Amino acid sequence: MSKFFTFFDTFIGSGYAVTMWNHPDRPYQDLPALPPSGVVETPAVLKATITASRALARLDGAYKRLPDPTMLINLIPLMEAQASSEIENIVTTNDELFKAANGALPDVTPQVKEALRYREALRAGHESLATRPITTKTAVEVCSHIHARTAIIRNQPGTYIGNPTTGNRIYTPPEGRGVILDHLSAWERFLHSDHGLDPLVVMALSHYQFEAIHPFFDGNGRTGRVLNLLILIETGLLQLPILYLSGHIMRHKDTYYEQLNAVTREDAWEPWILFMLDGVESTARWTLDLVETTDTMRAAMETEIRALNSKVPAASLTRLLFSQPYLRIDNVVEAGLAKRQTAARWLTEISDTGLVVKEKVGRNVVFINTRLLQTLFQTPLPDWCPTAPRWGTPSP
């Protein structure tokens, strides 16, 4: 056995009997820099970029019309965190995450804590864009937040991606800290070069490249999926990280890994790019539907609360209930809406009508916006999108 630890990143699925770039046992030291040498913006890809861009534009317009556009920041990133973590076999439920994020889960499991750190990584990455473009430093900071410790660029051999069933190597990424840093520098230059490629294509290409470089011992997939959203924000296609893209990847997880593999072994860029563009388009449509549905629900609840008690600041309290669906009395007090006794009375009155559900959690009482949660958790992602037949079918 080697004196070095062997690290495994496993593809979860039915198993893969494929050869990565014909040499799965050798580090891919000469991983080609982006952009690819062939044409990547094929007619099919260009058509898909138009569809996806339009979906993002409609989403952008819809969330800006919300009374509180930041409301989704407390909702979608949690679902993104759950899905992205589950792709790596870190299994939690959305319900657990929402409870934990709002202080309503007495016993927080390590899996929930790890998934919550993904949300913090996404938030930190988003905030970093205010002061600098996406760089290797961004990736290191994101990965560090995910693991709650400083991430380091791999400096030992032994990392490979393997079949979880057989243990056979599928792919060995570049080795040597200097080699990896060189690949990351080229990745950075591609992100910020004037190559004329559509930003959505840039996102898809750069996600493959980051996963192929595999710069960290662990957390590469989750870091890469945070970077996807940051690229969309940096290029102006999104204003906030409110795209549930990991939901698409989780739903089609086997295809996600198969298409990543196919790029390396066959230079099959078009199916991979189409897969990612379909994900952007379908999750943008899903989020748009969610925005419109929840805003209608919010307006209706605001009207009902105002009719119940005209002294309650109905608009502000309703916004709280839709940004923090497990609402505590302290949340109302901290928002400056009322003192504790008054806040408790208001929330009890509202729960007595059935608008929210009152529940004792440990020593705290929480008021649960079950209408919102049911909409969030039970609205499925689209089963079909226009380009789906080109890259595969949903995982069961």
XYZ file of C-alpha atoms in Angstrom:
396
model
C 0.000 0.000 0.000
C 1.245 3.472 -0.812
C 2.533 5.584 2.047
C 0.055 8.195 0.851
C -3.605 8.058 1.724
C -5.858 7.092 -1.139
C -8.821 9.375 -1.629
C -11.968 8.259 -3.405
C -14.564 10.381 -5.151
C -17.225 7.910 -6.189
C -19.833 8.226 -8.873
C -23.109 7.131 -7.354
C -25.140 5.228 -9.890
C -25.357 1.935 -11.692
C -21.594 1.716 -12.274
C -19.448 2.741 -15.207
C -17.342 0.378 -17.330
C -15.626 3.117 -19.272
C -12.096 4.251 -19.938
C -11.289 7.870 -19.175
C -9.108 9.422 -21.903
C -7.806 5.830 -22.502
C -5.562 6.019 -19.420
C -7.735 6.001 -16.270
C -4.768 4.935 -14.115
C -2.594 7.877 -15.135
C -2.955 11.455 -13.877
C -4.335 13.645 -16.658
C -1.415 16.060 -16.452
C -1.982 17.455 -19.947
C -5.673 18.193 -19.526
C -6.354 20.573 -22.453
C -7.113 24.159 -21.534
C -10.393 25.783 -22.505
C -11.894 26.596 -24.908
C -12.091 23.251 -26.711
C -10.438 23.065 -30.107
C -13.662 22.114 -31.900
C -16.880 24.052 -32.404
C -18.952 23.999 -29.216
C -21.662 26.501 -30.139
C -23.417 24.152 -32.542
C -26.888 25.022 -33.885
C -28.472 22.880 -31.158
C -26.413 24.579 -28.448
C -27.187 28.075 -29.757
C -30.890 27.259 -29.800
C -30.689 25.989 -26.219
C -28.827 29.110 -25.048
C -31.654 31.287 -26.376
C -34.293 29.231 -24.566
C -32.347 29.165 -21.306
C -31.492 32.880 -21.455
C -35.143 33.786 -21.984
C -36.168 31.650 -19.012
C -33.583 33.385 -16.827
C -34.752 36.805 -18.030
C -38.367 35.998 -17.140
C -37.260 34.792 -13.717
C -35.202 37.945 -13.201
C -38.182 40.144 -14.005
C -40.560 38.175 -11.788
C -38.468 38.191 -8.635
C -37.772 41.917 -9.000
C -41.521 42.525 -8.844
C -41.765 40.861 -5.431
C -42.416 43.189 -2.470
C -39.264 41.728 -0.921
C -37.012 40.375 -3.709
C -34.561 38.930 -1.179
C -37.254 36.606 0.208
C -36.093 33.797 -2.074
C -32.550 34.047 -0.708
C -33.737 32.274 2.445
C -35.554 29.553 0.498
C -33.941 28.441 -2.772
C -30.322 28.216 -1.499
C -31.449 25.759 1.183
C -33.027 23.516 -1.442
C -29.932 23.910 -3.614
C -27.805 22.903 -0.606
C -29.899 19.788 0.007
C -29.752 18.627 -3.619
C -26.061 19.386 -4.167
C -25.166 17.546 -0.958
C -27.321 14.550 -1.871
C -25.475 14.235 -5.174
C -22.435 13.457 -2.991
C -24.483 10.982 -0.919
C -24.857 13.407 2.002
C -28.543 12.762 2.514
C -30.831 15.143 4.379
C -34.378 16.344 3.819
C -35.521 19.830 2.930
C -37.691 19.789 6.043
C -34.676 19.087 8.272
C -32.665 21.842 6.625
C -35.401 24.454 6.904
C -35.996 23.579 10.551
C -32.283 23.712 11.364
C -31.789 26.985 9.490
C -34.561 28.561 11.548
C -33.497 27.142 14.914
C -36.378 24.673 15.006
C -34.440 21.393 14.976
C -33.275 20.317 18.454
C -30.874 17.604 17.266
C -28.903 18.667 14.203
C -27.169 15.745 12.488
C -23.688 16.017 10.941
C -25.296 15.653 7.501
C -27.593 18.614 8.135
C -24.682 20.698 9.406
C -22.684 19.875 6.282
C -25.564 20.768 3.978
C -26.091 24.060 5.824
C -22.443 24.881 5.271
C -23.092 24.614 1.536
C -25.594 27.451 1.868
C -23.010 29.496 3.739
C -20.466 28.734 1.021
C -22.910 29.969 -1.613
C -23.567 33.130 0.386
C -19.855 33.797 0.910
C -19.125 33.247 -2.764
C -21.909 35.612 -3.757
C -20.626 38.300 -1.402
C -17.087 37.927 -2.751
C -18.264 38.998 -6.219
C -18.739 42.522 -4.875
C -14.976 42.923 -4.500
C -13.324 40.602 -7.026
C -14.046 38.328 -9.998
C -14.198 34.554 -9.713
C -10.697 33.183 -9.142
C -8.966 30.193 -7.606
C -9.208 32.067 -4.314
C -13.000 32.044 -4.699
C -12.978 28.270 -5.143
C -10.733 27.797 -2.107
C -12.983 29.986 0.042
C -16.115 28.167 -1.109
C -14.588 24.747 -0.394
C -13.337 25.977 2.979
C -16.854 27.029 3.968
C -18.231 23.652 2.886
C -15.787 21.798 5.145
C -15.522 24.383 7.948
C -11.745 24.279 7.609
C -9.197 25.750 5.247
C -9.193 23.865 1.963
C -5.824 23.170 0.376
C -4.881 22.386 -3.195
C -4.006 18.696 -3.485
C -0.326 18.179 -2.771
C -0.189 14.364 -2.617
C -0.765 11.663 -5.231
C -3.457 9.050 -4.787
C -6.660 10.893 -5.634
C -8.803 9.198 -8.246
C -12.430 8.818 -9.216
C -13.592 5.252 -8.973
C -16.503 2.945 -9.618
C -18.299 2.584 -6.249
C -19.120 -1.066 -6.941
C -15.877 -2.455 -8.338
C -13.374 0.081 -7.036
C -11.875 0.324 -10.520
C -10.409 3.643 -11.514
C -12.475 5.699 -13.925
C -10.390 8.840 -13.951
C -7.220 10.148 -12.323
C -7.033 13.957 -12.227
C -3.829 15.961 -12.584
C -1.329 15.589 -9.747
C 1.179 17.939 -8.183
C 0.276 21.246 -6.597
C 2.134 23.236 -9.239
C 0.451 21.376 -12.099
C -2.976 21.832 -10.534
C -2.379 25.552 -9.962
C -1.330 25.937 -13.603
C -4.582 24.306 -14.723
C -6.562 26.550 -12.382
C -4.796 29.635 -13.752
C -5.804 28.601 -17.273
C -9.363 27.999 -16.013
C -9.411 31.542 -14.573
C -8.135 33.054 -17.814
C -10.854 31.287 -19.766
C -13.546 32.621 -17.431
C -12.473 36.195 -18.048
C -11.238 36.049 -21.653
C -12.937 37.756 -24.567
C -13.619 34.521 -26.473
C -17.103 35.486 -27.620
C -18.823 32.421 -26.158
C -22.273 32.698 -24.602
C -22.035 32.949 -20.773
C -24.198 29.842 -20.402
C -21.780 27.873 -22.563
C -18.912 29.276 -20.501
C -20.601 27.985 -17.345
C -20.999 24.488 -18.796
C -17.437 24.326 -20.118
C -15.893 25.671 -16.937
C -17.873 23.267 -14.745
C -16.475 20.297 -16.643
C -12.967 21.749 -16.462
C -13.125 22.369 -12.727
C -14.336 18.820 -12.089
C -11.571 17.444 -14.340
C -8.896 19.461 -12.516
C -10.338 18.217 -9.208
C -8.161 20.590 -7.177
C -9.201 19.515 -3.667
C -9.094 16.251 -1.760
C -12.857 16.481 -1.216
C -15.732 18.830 -1.991
C -14.915 19.415 -5.662
C -18.438 18.659 -6.901
C -20.168 20.916 -4.412
C -17.636 23.692 -4.942
C -18.118 23.406 -8.695
C -21.892 23.647 -8.370
C -21.593 26.801 -6.261
C -19.314 28.227 -8.944
C -21.998 27.523 -11.564
C -24.345 29.991 -9.887
C -21.568 32.503 -9.260
C -20.694 32.483 -12.972
C -24.319 33.219 -13.873
C -24.338 36.096 -11.384
C -20.973 37.487 -12.471
C -22.075 37.510 -16.114
C -25.349 39.274 -15.278
C -27.719 36.411 -16.075
C -28.785 36.168 -12.432
C -28.898 38.839 -9.758
C -29.176 36.483 -6.790
C -28.352 32.778 -6.280
C -31.958 31.638 -6.668
C -31.592 28.957 -9.337
C -32.254 25.387 -8.188
C -29.749 23.941 -10.676
C -28.588 21.115 -8.415
C -32.174 19.872 -8.354
C -31.863 19.146 -12.077
C -28.482 17.491 -11.606
C -29.766 15.361 -8.738
C -32.809 14.280 -10.739
C -30.565 13.223 -13.632
C -27.528 12.235 -11.586
C -26.465 9.238 -13.656
C -26.642 11.295 -16.843
C -24.640 14.086 -15.189
C -21.751 11.732 -14.500
C -22.065 9.932 -17.831
C -21.844 13.200 -19.751
C -18.854 14.374 -17.715
C -17.139 11.084 -18.561
C -18.062 11.351 -22.231
C -16.354 14.728 -22.579
C -13.072 13.258 -21.360
C -13.135 9.992 -23.256
C -14.870 11.142 -26.472
C -14.574 14.950 -26.556
C -18.398 14.896 -26.545
C -19.032 18.517 -25.646
C -22.437 19.064 -27.234
C -24.451 16.568 -25.105
C -22.775 17.878 -21.951
C -23.499 21.514 -22.775
C -27.099 20.692 -23.704
C -27.538 18.844 -20.412
C -26.437 21.893 -18.442
C -28.466 24.337 -20.548
C -31.566 22.196 -20.150
C -30.958 22.321 -16.408
C -30.788 26.108 -16.416
C -33.932 26.399 -18.528
C -36.042 23.881 -16.589
C -35.051 25.108 -13.126
C -35.548 28.741 -14.170
C -39.092 27.846 -15.242
C -39.606 25.970 -11.971
C -38.389 28.929 -9.922
C -40.531 31.337 -11.950
C -43.634 29.247 -11.224
C -42.623 29.169 -7.570
C -42.196 32.955 -7.457
C -45.626 33.561 -8.949
C -47.377 30.960 -6.783
C -45.794 32.043 -3.514
C -46.405 35.724 -4.194
C -50.098 34.994 -4.722
C -50.113 33.027 -1.463
C -48.287 35.842 0.325
C -50.786 38.456 -0.842
C -53.713 36.281 0.239
C -52.217 35.656 3.685
C -51.490 39.362 4.114
C -55.141 40.159 3.390
C -56.343 37.524 5.867
C -54.025 38.738 8.621
C -55.096 42.346 8.086
C -58.749 41.322 8.311
C -58.031 39.364 11.496
C -56.339 42.218 13.355
C -55.905 45.653 11.826
C -53.200 46.513 14.397
C -50.857 43.830 13.080
C -48.289 45.056 10.503
C -49.648 42.504 8.073
C -47.293 43.180 5.167
C -44.114 42.966 7.247
C -45.244 39.957 9.261
C -46.297 38.077 6.138
C -42.933 38.728 4.520
C -41.289 37.227 7.599
C -43.498 34.145 7.389
C -42.502 33.675 3.754
C -38.781 34.212 4.262
C -38.621 32.233 7.528
C -41.311 29.549 7.276
C -40.390 28.207 10.719
C -40.935 31.511 12.491
C -40.069 32.063 16.138
C -41.330 34.864 18.338
C -37.749 36.093 18.613
C -37.647 36.560 14.824
C -40.538 39.015 15.018
C -38.899 40.876 17.893
C -35.522 40.996 16.121
C -37.233 42.399 13.025
C -38.422 45.310 15.154
C -42.117 44.610 14.591
C -43.183 44.235 18.216
C -42.141 43.406 21.743
C -42.143 39.761 22.728
C -45.545 39.641 24.428
C -47.259 41.396 21.536
C -45.496 39.244 18.946
C -46.562 36.083 20.777
C -50.175 37.270 20.853
C -50.202 38.099 17.147
C -48.733 34.760 16.103
C -51.086 32.828 18.372
C -54.081 34.646 16.875
C -52.867 33.794 13.385
C -52.269 30.144 14.255
C -55.730 29.861 15.822
C -57.227 30.638 12.408
C -55.181 27.903 10.732
C -53.049 30.247 8.628
C -49.936 28.813 10.295
C -49.312 25.817 12.536
C -48.055 26.294 16.087
C -45.578 23.669 17.254
C -43.399 23.197 20.339
C -39.787 22.440 19.453
C -37.620 21.873 22.480
C -38.015 24.978 24.616
C -39.140 27.098 21.704
C -42.462 27.558 19.985
C -42.393 27.882 16.208
C -45.119 28.999 13.845
C -44.924 27.037 10.609
C -46.018 28.368 7.245
C -47.181 24.959 6.036
C -48.763 26.379 2.883
C -45.414 27.673 1.699
C -43.516 24.529 2.665
C -45.969 22.267 0.876
C -45.562 24.365 -2.260
C -41.769 24.299 -2.017
C -41.396 20.614 -1.289
C -44.194 19.211 -3.442
C -43.736 21.173 -6.659
C -41.752 18.808 -8.900
C -39.180 19.937 -11.385
C -40.379 19.697 -14.993
C -40.350 16.128 -16.304
C -39.664 17.319 -19.816
C -37.723 20.065 -21.472
C -37.293 20.636 -25.212
C -33.779 19.262 -25.519
C -34.119 16.317 -23.118
C -34.098 13.546 -25.761
C -30.583 14.580 -26.772
C -28.967 13.684 -23.475
C -31.059 11.116 -21.625
C -33.975 10.405 -19.358
C -34.611 11.202 -15.678
C -33.159 8.979 -13.010
C -35.862 7.056 -11.138
